[in-house]
Amino acid sequence: MKLLHLMLLFDSFLGIFCFIDPFSLSIGLGIAGALWMIKGNEKNNARSNVVYRKIENVVTKACQMIGYCEGCEDSWIPFNIQDLEADFKKQVFGQHIAVDEVQKTLKYHLQKKQNPDKALVLSFHGPPGVGKSMISKLVIKNMFYRGGKTNYAHFYRGSIDFPIKNEVFKYQEKLKREIIEKAEQCNRAVFVFDEVDKMPAQVLDALWQFVDKYAVYNNVDYRNIIIIFLSNLGSQNIMSKSIELWQDGKLREDYKLEDFEGIIRTAVFNASGGLQKK
């Protein structure tokens, strides 16, 4: 699987810093109560969890049909590339490589008339404060009708969700289960993994089955999901390469992805963290 690695440059040397009717409501509350009882009283029972998920999906679809709940149709996921470009210009500075590549890649992935071959994986690298989180938030804001309040954007943080190194298998199983559940609700969901450098190695291996070409399992098509990695890995390599290019007389606005992609790939896959290859 090929990752699109996007570095966020930071170089102090260069000086750039980077409505429901009562009847429907009654039915909804009744089913919600049943769901709560199933989930709460037998949450450790695998069979009851399966029943819970099936009922939950039925309730969600019914809710969407009457226009009360967020849906997974185009009207709920319009993706406005023009507004995204405008937001980037107003809120992201000195990151022309990341901005250009994100816009180009998202436009290709989201505006194709046919489904893409596989899920989109973006990997943002650089030290804290250079715009990694901002770019991912702006992508979600302009992708979903509800913006940052969407139910279809899911966030994980390495130090909080995957803190213990010797529980990799447990984390992998949990991650697989949650990806399946969220994709069943909407197969155009976005998953953001922050602090990838603080995750135990191999945790993210759980994702690869969902990002293979033509990944369709149990009638769920995963090719339209988007996975975003945020990491400090490769920061020093980025800064060193930036200085080298500057010393060679190259202007910052002339830097290209190709100038950094190789060194970042090497740094990311060899350093300890969620993307480490063993």
PDB file of C-alpha atoms in Angstrom:
ATOM      1  CA  MET A   1       0.000   0.000   0.000  1.00  0.00           C
ATOM      2  CA  LYS A   2       1.347   3.383  -0.954  1.00  0.00           C
ATOM      3  CA  LEU A   3       0.905   6.243   1.453  1.00  0.00           C
ATOM      4  CA  LEU A   4       0.750   9.826   0.306  1.00  0.00           C
ATOM      5  CA  HIS A   5       3.187  11.444   2.703  1.00  0.00           C
ATOM      6  CA  LEU A   6       2.781  15.189   3.095  1.00  0.00           C
ATOM      7  CA  MET A   7       5.243  17.110   5.177  1.00  0.00           C
ATOM      8  CA  LEU A   8       4.397  20.370   6.878  1.00  0.00           C
ATOM      9  CA  LEU A   9       7.555  22.394   6.695  1.00  0.00           C
ATOM     10  CA  PHE A  10       8.836  24.259   9.681  1.00  0.00           C
ATOM     11  CA  ASP A  11      12.065  26.131   9.552  1.00  0.00           C
ATOM     12  CA  SER A  12      12.800  28.968  11.953  1.00  0.00           C
ATOM     13  CA  PHE A  13      15.942  29.632   9.919  1.00  0.00           C
ATOM     14  CA  LEU A  14      13.731  30.676   7.041  1.00  0.00           C
ATOM     15  CA  GLY A  15      11.436  32.569   9.393  1.00  0.00           C
ATOM     16  CA  ILE A  16       8.205  30.885   8.290  1.00  0.00           C
ATOM     17  CA  PHE A  17       5.812  29.368  10.809  1.00  0.00           C
ATOM     18  CA  CYS A  18       4.644  27.690   9.725  1.00  0.00           C
ATOM     19  CA  PHE A  19     -37.949  17.977  13.383  1.00  0.00           C
ATOM     20  CA  ILE A  20     -39.930  14.789  14.284  1.00  0.00           C
ATOM     21  CA  ASP A  21     -43.647  14.288  14.939  1.00  0.00           C
ATOM     22  CA  PRO A  22     -44.698  12.975  18.429  1.00  0.00           C
ATOM     23  CA  PHE A  23     -45.567   9.504  17.090  1.00  0.00           C
ATOM     24  CA  SER A  24     -42.163   9.057  15.466  1.00  0.00           C
ATOM     25  CA  LEU A  25     -40.462  10.451  18.528  1.00  0.00           C
ATOM     26  CA  SER A  26     -42.252   7.939  20.777  1.00  0.00           C
ATOM     27  CA  ILE A  27     -41.206   5.050  18.567  1.00  0.00           C
ATOM     28  CA  GLY A  28     -37.663   6.352  18.469  1.00  0.00           C
ATOM     29  CA  LEU A  29     -37.447   6.669  22.236  1.00  0.00           C
ATOM     30  CA  GLY A  30     -38.885   3.192  22.676  1.00  0.00           C
ATOM     31  CA  ILE A  31     -36.334   1.618  20.370  1.00  0.00           C
ATOM     32  CA  ALA A  32     -33.567   3.694  21.922  1.00  0.00           C
ATOM     33  CA  GLY A  33     -34.587   2.338  25.320  1.00  0.00           C
ATOM     34  CA  ALA A  34     -34.430  -1.219  24.016  1.00  0.00           C
ATOM     35  CA  LEU A  35     -31.013  -0.537  22.567  1.00  0.00           C
ATOM     36  CA  TRP A  36     -29.805   0.823  25.880  1.00  0.00           C
ATOM     37  CA  MET A  37     -31.039  -2.276  27.712  1.00  0.00           C
ATOM     38  CA  ILE A  38     -29.332  -4.612  25.249  1.00  0.00           C
ATOM     39  CA  LYS A  39     -26.108  -2.667  25.333  1.00  0.00           C
ATOM     40  CA  GLY A  40     -26.075  -1.929  29.029  1.00  0.00           C
ATOM     41  CA  ASN A  41     -27.210  -5.242  30.492  1.00  0.00           C
ATOM     42  CA  GLU A  42     -25.346  -7.632  28.221  1.00  0.00           C
ATOM     43  CA  LYS A  43     -22.502  -5.543  26.850  1.00  0.00           C
ATOM     44  CA  ASN A  44     -20.023  -8.371  27.286  1.00  0.00           C
ATOM     45  CA  ASN A  45     -22.141 -10.844  25.379  1.00  0.00           C
ATOM     46  CA  ALA A  46     -20.941 -11.090  21.772  1.00  0.00           C
ATOM     47  CA  ARG A  47     -24.351 -12.184  20.486  1.00  0.00           C
ATOM     48  CA  SER A  48     -26.154  -9.254  22.129  1.00  0.00           C
ATOM     49  CA  ASN A  49     -23.604  -6.873  20.607  1.00  0.00           C
ATOM     50  CA  VAL A  50     -24.424  -8.208  17.148  1.00  0.00           C
ATOM     51  CA  VAL A  51     -28.142  -7.715  17.821  1.00  0.00           C
ATOM     52  CA  TYR A  52     -27.439  -4.216  19.109  1.00  0.00           C
ATOM     53  CA  ARG A  53     -25.534  -3.263  15.980  1.00  0.00           C
ATOM     54  CA  LYS A  54     -28.284  -4.580  13.677  1.00  0.00           C
ATOM     55  CA  ILE A  55     -31.037  -2.719  15.540  1.00  0.00           C
ATOM     56  CA  GLU A  56     -28.903   0.400  15.701  1.00  0.00           C
ATOM     57  CA  ASN A  57     -28.396   0.328  11.936  1.00  0.00           C
ATOM     58  CA  VAL A  58     -32.154  -0.079  11.331  1.00  0.00           C
ATOM     59  CA  VAL A  59     -32.937   2.843  13.651  1.00  0.00           C
ATOM     60  CA  THR A  60     -30.309   5.009  12.018  1.00  0.00           C
ATOM     61  CA  LYS A  61     -31.593   4.295   8.508  1.00  0.00           C
ATOM     62  CA  ALA A  62     -35.202   4.989   9.563  1.00  0.00           C
ATOM     63  CA  CYS A  63     -34.106   8.225  11.169  1.00  0.00           C
ATOM     64  CA  GLN A  64     -32.272   9.238   8.004  1.00  0.00           C
ATOM     65  CA  MET A  65     -35.289   8.431   5.814  1.00  0.00           C
ATOM     66  CA  ILE A  66     -37.446  10.977   7.634  1.00  0.00           C
ATOM     67  CA  GLY A  67     -34.680  13.547   7.353  1.00  0.00           C
ATOM     68  CA  TYR A  68     -33.898  13.870  11.052  1.00  0.00           C
ATOM     69  CA  CYS A  69     -30.529  12.159  11.218  1.00  0.00           C
ATOM     70  CA  GLU A  70     -27.395  12.812   9.225  1.00  0.00           C
ATOM     71  CA  GLY A  71     -27.194  10.559   6.187  1.00  0.00           C
ATOM     72  CA  CYS A  72     -24.439   9.236   3.971  1.00  0.00           C
ATOM     73  CA  GLU A  73     -25.849  10.596   0.700  1.00  0.00           C
ATOM     74  CA  ASP A  74     -24.293  13.316  -1.441  1.00  0.00           C
ATOM     75  CA  SER A  75     -26.552  15.958   0.092  1.00  0.00           C
ATOM     76  CA  TRP A  76     -24.915  15.291   3.458  1.00  0.00           C
ATOM     77  CA  ILE A  77     -21.401  14.912   2.035  1.00  0.00           C
ATOM     78  CA  PRO A  78     -21.207  17.605  -0.660  1.00  0.00           C
ATOM     79  CA  PHE A  79     -17.441  18.329  -0.518  1.00  0.00           C
ATOM     80  CA  ASN A  80     -16.858  21.885  -1.647  1.00  0.00           C
ATOM     81  CA  ILE A  81     -13.379  22.153  -3.151  1.00  0.00           C
ATOM     82  CA  GLN A  82     -13.712  25.921  -3.709  1.00  0.00           C
ATOM     83  CA  ASP A  83     -14.505  26.558  -0.048  1.00  0.00           C
ATOM     84  CA  LEU A  84     -11.656  24.272   0.985  1.00  0.00           C
ATOM     85  CA  GLU A  85      -9.220  26.235  -1.166  1.00  0.00           C
ATOM     86  CA  ALA A  86     -10.491  29.492   0.349  1.00  0.00           C
ATOM     87  CA  ASP A  87     -10.091  28.147   3.895  1.00  0.00           C
ATOM     88  CA  PHE A  88      -6.566  26.984   3.153  1.00  0.00           C
ATOM     89  CA  LYS A  89      -5.639  30.455   1.892  1.00  0.00           C
ATOM     90  CA  LYS A  90      -7.065  32.122   5.004  1.00  0.00           C
ATOM     91  CA  GLN A  91      -5.872  29.687   7.688  1.00  0.00           C
ATOM     92  CA  VAL A  92      -2.838  27.733   6.462  1.00  0.00           C
ATOM     93  CA  PHE A  93       0.399  29.562   5.720  1.00  0.00           C
ATOM     94  CA  GLY A  94       3.731  28.489   4.258  1.00  0.00           C
ATOM     95  CA  GLN A  95       2.534  24.962   3.449  1.00  0.00           C
ATOM     96  CA  HIS A  96       2.119  25.048  -0.321  1.00  0.00           C
ATOM     97  CA  ILE A  97       3.228  21.422  -0.785  1.00  0.00           C
ATOM     98  CA  ALA A  98       0.665  19.981   1.631  1.00  0.00           C
ATOM     99  CA  VAL A  99      -2.124  22.317   0.505  1.00  0.00           C
ATOM    100  CA  ASP A 100      -1.617  21.655  -3.206  1.00  0.00           C
ATOM    101  CA  GLU A 101      -1.329  17.881  -2.795  1.00  0.00           C
ATOM    102  CA  VAL A 102      -4.340  17.625  -0.463  1.00  0.00           C
ATOM    103  CA  GLN A 103      -6.556  19.619  -2.829  1.00  0.00           C
ATOM    104  CA  LYS A 104      -5.472  17.640  -5.867  1.00  0.00           C
ATOM    105  CA  THR A 105      -5.776  14.254  -4.163  1.00  0.00           C
ATOM    106  CA  LEU A 106      -9.156  14.930  -2.542  1.00  0.00           C
ATOM    107  CA  LYS A 107     -10.595  16.291  -5.765  1.00  0.00           C
ATOM    108  CA  TYR A 108      -9.563  13.136  -7.604  1.00  0.00           C
ATOM    109  CA  HIS A 109     -10.746  10.784  -4.846  1.00  0.00           C
ATOM    110  CA  LEU A 110     -14.082  12.438  -4.015  1.00  0.00           C
ATOM    111  CA  GLN A 111     -15.232  13.761  -7.372  1.00  0.00           C
ATOM    112  CA  LYS A 112     -14.706  10.656  -9.509  1.00  0.00           C
ATOM    113  CA  LYS A 113     -17.855   9.477 -11.276  1.00  0.00           C
ATOM    114  CA  GLN A 114     -16.994   5.915 -10.316  1.00  0.00           C
ATOM    115  CA  ASN A 115     -15.737   4.558  -7.007  1.00  0.00           C
ATOM    116  CA  PRO A 116     -11.981   4.852  -6.487  1.00  0.00           C
ATOM    117  CA  ASP A 117      -9.887   1.689  -6.552  1.00  0.00           C
ATOM    118  CA  LYS A 118      -9.087   1.916  -2.855  1.00  0.00           C
ATOM    119  CA  ALA A 119      -9.397   4.051   0.251  1.00  0.00           C
ATOM    120  CA  LEU A 120      -7.423   7.269   0.478  1.00  0.00           C
ATOM    121  CA  VAL A 121      -4.640   7.437   3.059  1.00  0.00           C
ATOM    122  CA  LEU A 122      -2.979  10.764   3.840  1.00  0.00           C
ATOM    123  CA  SER A 123      -0.008  11.083   6.171  1.00  0.00           C
ATOM    124  CA  PHE A 124       0.966  14.525   7.502  1.00  0.00           C
ATOM    125  CA  HIS A 125       4.387  14.999   9.090  1.00  0.00           C
ATOM    126  CA  GLY A 126       6.089  17.831  10.942  1.00  0.00           C
ATOM    127  CA  PRO A 127       6.615  19.269  14.433  1.00  0.00           C
ATOM    128  CA  PRO A 128       3.772  20.631  16.602  1.00  0.00           C
ATOM    129  CA  GLY A 129       2.149  23.866  15.517  1.00  0.00           C
ATOM    130  CA  VAL A 130       2.740  23.769  11.776  1.00  0.00           C
ATOM    131  CA  GLY A 131      -0.838  23.027  10.664  1.00  0.00           C
ATOM    132  CA  LYS A 132      -1.307  19.246  10.538  1.00  0.00           C
ATOM    133  CA  SER A 133      -4.461  19.262  12.673  1.00  0.00           C
ATOM    134  CA  MET A 134      -5.743  22.427  11.022  1.00  0.00           C
ATOM    135  CA  ILE A 135      -5.576  20.910   7.547  1.00  0.00           C
ATOM    136  CA  SER A 136      -7.411  17.750   8.654  1.00  0.00           C
ATOM    137  CA  LYS A 137     -10.122  19.845  10.372  1.00  0.00           C
ATOM    138  CA  LEU A 138     -10.615  21.987   7.272  1.00  0.00           C
ATOM    139  CA  VAL A 139     -10.922  18.877   5.109  1.00  0.00           C
ATOM    140  CA  ILE A 140     -13.704  17.553   7.372  1.00  0.00           C
ATOM    141  CA  LYS A 141     -15.380  20.966   7.561  1.00  0.00           C
ATOM    142  CA  ASN A 142     -15.660  21.214   3.782  1.00  0.00           C
ATOM    143  CA  MET A 143     -16.418  17.553   3.130  1.00  0.00           C
ATOM    144  CA  PHE A 144     -19.487  17.144   5.347  1.00  0.00           C
ATOM    145  CA  TYR A 145     -22.663  19.262   5.429  1.00  0.00           C
ATOM    146  CA  ARG A 146     -22.421  19.370   9.235  1.00  0.00           C
ATOM    147  CA  GLY A 147     -18.731  20.151   9.091  1.00  0.00           C
ATOM    148  CA  GLY A 148     -16.872  19.387  12.297  1.00  0.00           C
ATOM    149  CA  LYS A 149     -20.130  18.264  13.959  1.00  0.00           C
ATOM    150  CA  THR A 150     -20.559  15.323  11.591  1.00  0.00           C
ATOM    151  CA  ASN A 151     -21.050  11.854  13.023  1.00  0.00           C
ATOM    152  CA  TYR A 152     -18.855  10.412  10.299  1.00  0.00           C
ATOM    153  CA  ALA A 153     -15.475  11.805  11.340  1.00  0.00           C
ATOM    154  CA  HIS A 154     -13.723   9.680  13.950  1.00  0.00           C
ATOM    155  CA  PHE A 155     -10.643  10.642  15.934  1.00  0.00           C
ATOM    156  CA  TYR A 156      -7.962   8.613  17.699  1.00  0.00           C
ATOM    157  CA  ARG A 157      -5.003   9.879  19.718  1.00  0.00           C
ATOM    158  CA  GLY A 158      -1.964   7.688  20.205  1.00  0.00           C
ATOM    159  CA  SER A 159      -1.190   8.532  23.837  1.00  0.00           C
ATOM    160  CA  ILE A 160      -4.838   8.136  24.908  1.00  0.00           C
ATOM    161  CA  ASP A 161      -6.347   5.362  22.765  1.00  0.00           C
ATOM    162  CA  PHE A 162      -3.268   3.144  22.403  1.00  0.00           C
ATOM    163  CA  PRO A 163      -1.072   3.822  25.467  1.00  0.00           C
ATOM    164  CA  ILE A 164       0.212   0.322  26.359  1.00  0.00           C
ATOM    165  CA  LYS A 165       2.847  -1.276  24.132  1.00  0.00           C
ATOM    166  CA  ASN A 166       2.126  -4.907  25.025  1.00  0.00           C
ATOM    167  CA  GLU A 167      -1.596  -4.692  24.154  1.00  0.00           C
ATOM    168  CA  VAL A 168      -1.147  -4.400  20.395  1.00  0.00           C
ATOM    169  CA  PHE A 169      -3.420  -7.360  19.569  1.00  0.00           C
ATOM    170  CA  LYS A 170      -6.190  -5.946  21.776  1.00  0.00           C
ATOM    171  CA  TYR A 171      -5.908  -2.560  20.081  1.00  0.00           C
ATOM    172  CA  GLN A 172      -5.908  -4.137  16.622  1.00  0.00           C
ATOM    173  CA  GLU A 173      -9.104  -6.081  17.298  1.00  0.00           C
ATOM    174  CA  LYS A 174     -10.793  -3.008  18.771  1.00  0.00           C
ATOM    175  CA  LEU A 175      -9.746  -0.904  15.795  1.00  0.00           C
ATOM    176  CA  LYS A 176     -10.977  -3.450  13.245  1.00  0.00           C
ATOM    177  CA  ARG A 177     -14.317  -3.714  15.025  1.00  0.00           C
ATOM    178  CA  GLU A 178     -14.773   0.055  15.152  1.00  0.00           C
ATOM    179  CA  ILE A 179     -13.781   0.601  11.515  1.00  0.00           C
ATOM    180  CA  ILE A 180     -16.355  -2.012  10.461  1.00  0.00           C
ATOM    181  CA  GLU A 181     -19.078  -0.475  12.657  1.00  0.00           C
ATOM    182  CA  LYS A 182     -18.427   3.066  11.450  1.00  0.00           C
ATOM    183  CA  ALA A 183     -18.180   2.046   7.786  1.00  0.00           C
ATOM    184  CA  GLU A 184     -21.487   0.173   8.074  1.00  0.00           C
ATOM    185  CA  GLN A 185     -23.051   3.457   9.188  1.00  0.00           C
ATOM    186  CA  CYS A 186     -21.365   5.397   6.381  1.00  0.00           C
ATOM    187  CA  ASN A 187     -18.776   4.048   3.970  1.00  0.00           C
ATOM    188  CA  ARG A 188     -17.533   7.584   3.300  1.00  0.00           C
ATOM    189  CA  ALA A 189     -16.320   8.150   6.832  1.00  0.00           C
ATOM    190  CA  VAL A 190     -13.066   9.858   7.778  1.00  0.00           C
ATOM    191  CA  PHE A 191     -10.707   8.412  10.387  1.00  0.00           C
ATOM    192  CA  VAL A 192      -8.035  10.678  11.870  1.00  0.00           C
ATOM    193  CA  PHE A 193      -5.138   9.196  13.834  1.00  0.00           C
ATOM    194  CA  ASP A 194      -3.177  11.802  15.789  1.00  0.00           C
ATOM    195  CA  GLU A 195       0.134  11.184  17.575  1.00  0.00           C
ATOM    196  CA  VAL A 196       0.964   8.239  15.356  1.00  0.00           C
ATOM    197  CA  ASP A 197       4.532   8.466  16.662  1.00  0.00           C
ATOM    198  CA  LYS A 198       3.229   7.641  20.177  1.00  0.00           C
ATOM    199  CA  MET A 199       1.406   4.465  19.116  1.00  0.00           C
ATOM    200  CA  PRO A 200       2.860   0.985  19.602  1.00  0.00           C
ATOM    201  CA  ALA A 201       4.320  -0.477  16.425  1.00  0.00           C
ATOM    202  CA  GLN A 202       1.940  -2.586  14.308  1.00  0.00           C
ATOM    203  CA  VAL A 203      -1.301  -1.251  15.831  1.00  0.00           C
ATOM    204  CA  LEU A 204      -2.156   0.376  12.520  1.00  0.00           C
ATOM    205  CA  ASP A 205      -1.602  -2.900  10.666  1.00  0.00           C
ATOM    206  CA  ALA A 206      -5.274  -3.491  11.514  1.00  0.00           C
ATOM    207  CA  LEU A 207      -6.171  -0.907   8.884  1.00  0.00           C
ATOM    208  CA  TRP A 208      -4.455  -2.395   5.863  1.00  0.00           C
ATOM    209  CA  GLN A 209      -7.222  -4.877   5.002  1.00  0.00           C
ATOM    210  CA  PHE A 210      -9.569  -1.906   4.576  1.00  0.00           C
ATOM    211  CA  VAL A 211      -7.291   0.026   2.236  1.00  0.00           C
ATOM    212  CA  ASP A 212      -6.445  -2.741  -0.227  1.00  0.00           C
ATOM    213  CA  LYS A 213      -7.653  -2.380  -3.794  1.00  0.00           C
ATOM    214  CA  TYR A 214     -11.374  -3.133  -4.205  1.00  0.00           C
ATOM    215  CA  ALA A 215     -11.812  -3.724  -0.456  1.00  0.00           C
ATOM    216  CA  VAL A 216     -15.399  -4.924  -0.032  1.00  0.00           C
ATOM    217  CA  TYR A 217     -16.337  -7.098   2.958  1.00  0.00           C
ATOM    218  CA  ASN A 218     -19.815  -8.261   4.016  1.00  0.00           C
ATOM    219  CA  ASN A 219     -21.371  -5.967   1.405  1.00  0.00           C
ATOM    220  CA  VAL A 220     -19.593  -2.911   2.829  1.00  0.00           C
ATOM    221  CA  ASP A 221     -17.424  -1.011   0.355  1.00  0.00           C
ATOM    222  CA  TYR A 222     -14.416   0.559   2.064  1.00  0.00           C
ATOM    223  CA  ARG A 223     -12.968   2.255  -1.019  1.00  0.00           C
ATOM    224  CA  ASN A 224     -14.493   5.624  -0.164  1.00  0.00           C
ATOM    225  CA  ILE A 225     -13.226   5.980   3.384  1.00  0.00           C
ATOM    226  CA  ILE A 226     -10.407   8.396   4.136  1.00  0.00           C
ATOM    227  CA  ILE A 227      -7.685   7.752   6.699  1.00  0.00           C
ATOM    228  CA  ILE A 228      -5.465  10.583   7.926  1.00  0.00           C
ATOM    229  CA  PHE A 229      -2.298  10.124   9.969  1.00  0.00           C
ATOM    230  CA  LEU A 230      -0.806  13.022  11.950  1.00  0.00           C
ATOM    231  CA  SER A 231       2.718  12.566  13.213  1.00  0.00           C
ATOM    232  CA  ASN A 232       5.852  14.379  14.384  1.00  0.00           C
ATOM    233  CA  LEU A 233       7.948  11.679  12.728  1.00  0.00           C
ATOM    234  CA  GLY A 234      10.405  13.010  10.173  1.00  0.00           C
ATOM    235  CA  SER A 235      10.444  16.546  11.578  1.00  0.00           C
ATOM    236  CA  GLN A 236      14.215  16.751  11.888  1.00  0.00           C
ATOM    237  CA  ASN A 237      14.668  15.276   8.426  1.00  0.00           C
ATOM    238  CA  ILE A 238      12.315  17.895   6.988  1.00  0.00           C
ATOM    239  CA  MET A 239      14.172  20.766   8.635  1.00  0.00           C
ATOM    240  CA  SER A 240      17.571  19.453   7.563  1.00  0.00           C
ATOM    241  CA  LYS A 241      16.444  19.060   3.969  1.00  0.00           C
ATOM    242  CA  SER A 242      14.902  22.548   4.017  1.00  0.00           C
ATOM    243  CA  ILE A 243      18.210  24.074   5.093  1.00  0.00           C
ATOM    244  CA  GLU A 244      20.052  22.085   2.443  1.00  0.00           C
ATOM    245  CA  LEU A 245      17.728  23.332  -0.296  1.00  0.00           C
ATOM    246  CA  TRP A 246      17.988  26.900   0.984  1.00  0.00           C
ATOM    247  CA  GLN A 247      21.773  26.716   0.959  1.00  0.00           C
ATOM    248  CA  ASP A 248      21.576  25.529  -2.646  1.00  0.00           C
ATOM    249  CA  GLY A 249      19.731  28.742  -3.486  1.00  0.00           C
ATOM    250  CA  LYS A 250      16.296  27.190  -3.860  1.00  0.00           C
ATOM    251  CA  LEU A 251      13.350  29.334  -2.790  1.00  0.00           C
ATOM    252  CA  ARG A 252      10.872  27.834  -0.334  1.00  0.00           C
ATOM    253  CA  GLU A 253       7.953  28.230  -2.753  1.00  0.00           C
ATOM    254  CA  ASP A 254       9.904  26.111  -5.236  1.00  0.00           C
ATOM    255  CA  TYR A 255      10.203  23.129  -2.875  1.00  0.00           C
ATOM    256  CA  LYS A 256       8.421  20.052  -4.204  1.00  0.00           C
ATOM    257  CA  LEU A 257       6.994  16.907  -2.631  1.00  0.00           C
ATOM    258  CA  GLU A 258       9.649  14.880  -4.429  1.00  0.00           C
ATOM    259  CA  ASP A 259      12.354  16.746  -2.494  1.00  0.00           C
ATOM    260  CA  PHE A 260      11.121  15.296   0.808  1.00  0.00           C
ATOM    261  CA  GLU A 261       9.064  12.160   0.143  1.00  0.00           C
ATOM    262  CA  GLY A 262      11.966   9.716   0.153  1.00  0.00           C
ATOM    263  CA  ILE A 263      13.590  10.901   3.373  1.00  0.00           C
ATOM    264  CA  ILE A 264      10.237  11.024   5.164  1.00  0.00           C
ATOM    265  CA  ARG A 265       9.304   7.527   4.051  1.00  0.00           C
ATOM    266  CA  THR A 266      12.614   6.197   5.353  1.00  0.00           C
ATOM    267  CA  ALA A 267      12.313   8.048   8.659  1.00  0.00           C
ATOM    268  CA  VAL A 268       8.691   7.056   9.266  1.00  0.00           C
ATOM    269  CA  PHE A 269       9.017   3.347   8.574  1.00  0.00           C
ATOM    270  CA  ASN A 270      12.228   2.974  10.596  1.00  0.00           C
ATOM    271  CA  ALA A 271      11.372   5.077  13.655  1.00  0.00           C
ATOM    272  CA  SER A 272       9.413   3.641  16.572  1.00  0.00           C
ATOM    273  CA  GLY A 273       5.700   4.358  16.346  1.00  0.00           C
ATOM    274  CA  GLY A 274       2.493   3.262  14.689  1.00  0.00           C
ATOM    275  CA  LEU A 275       3.950   3.141  11.171  1.00  0.00           C
ATOM    276  CA  GLN A 276       7.153   1.302  12.027  1.00  0.00           C
ATOM    277  CA  LYS A 277       7.885  -1.689   9.825  1.00  0.00           C
ATOM    278  CA  LYS A 278       9.222  -4.766  11.616  1.00  0.00           C
TER     279      LYS A 278
END
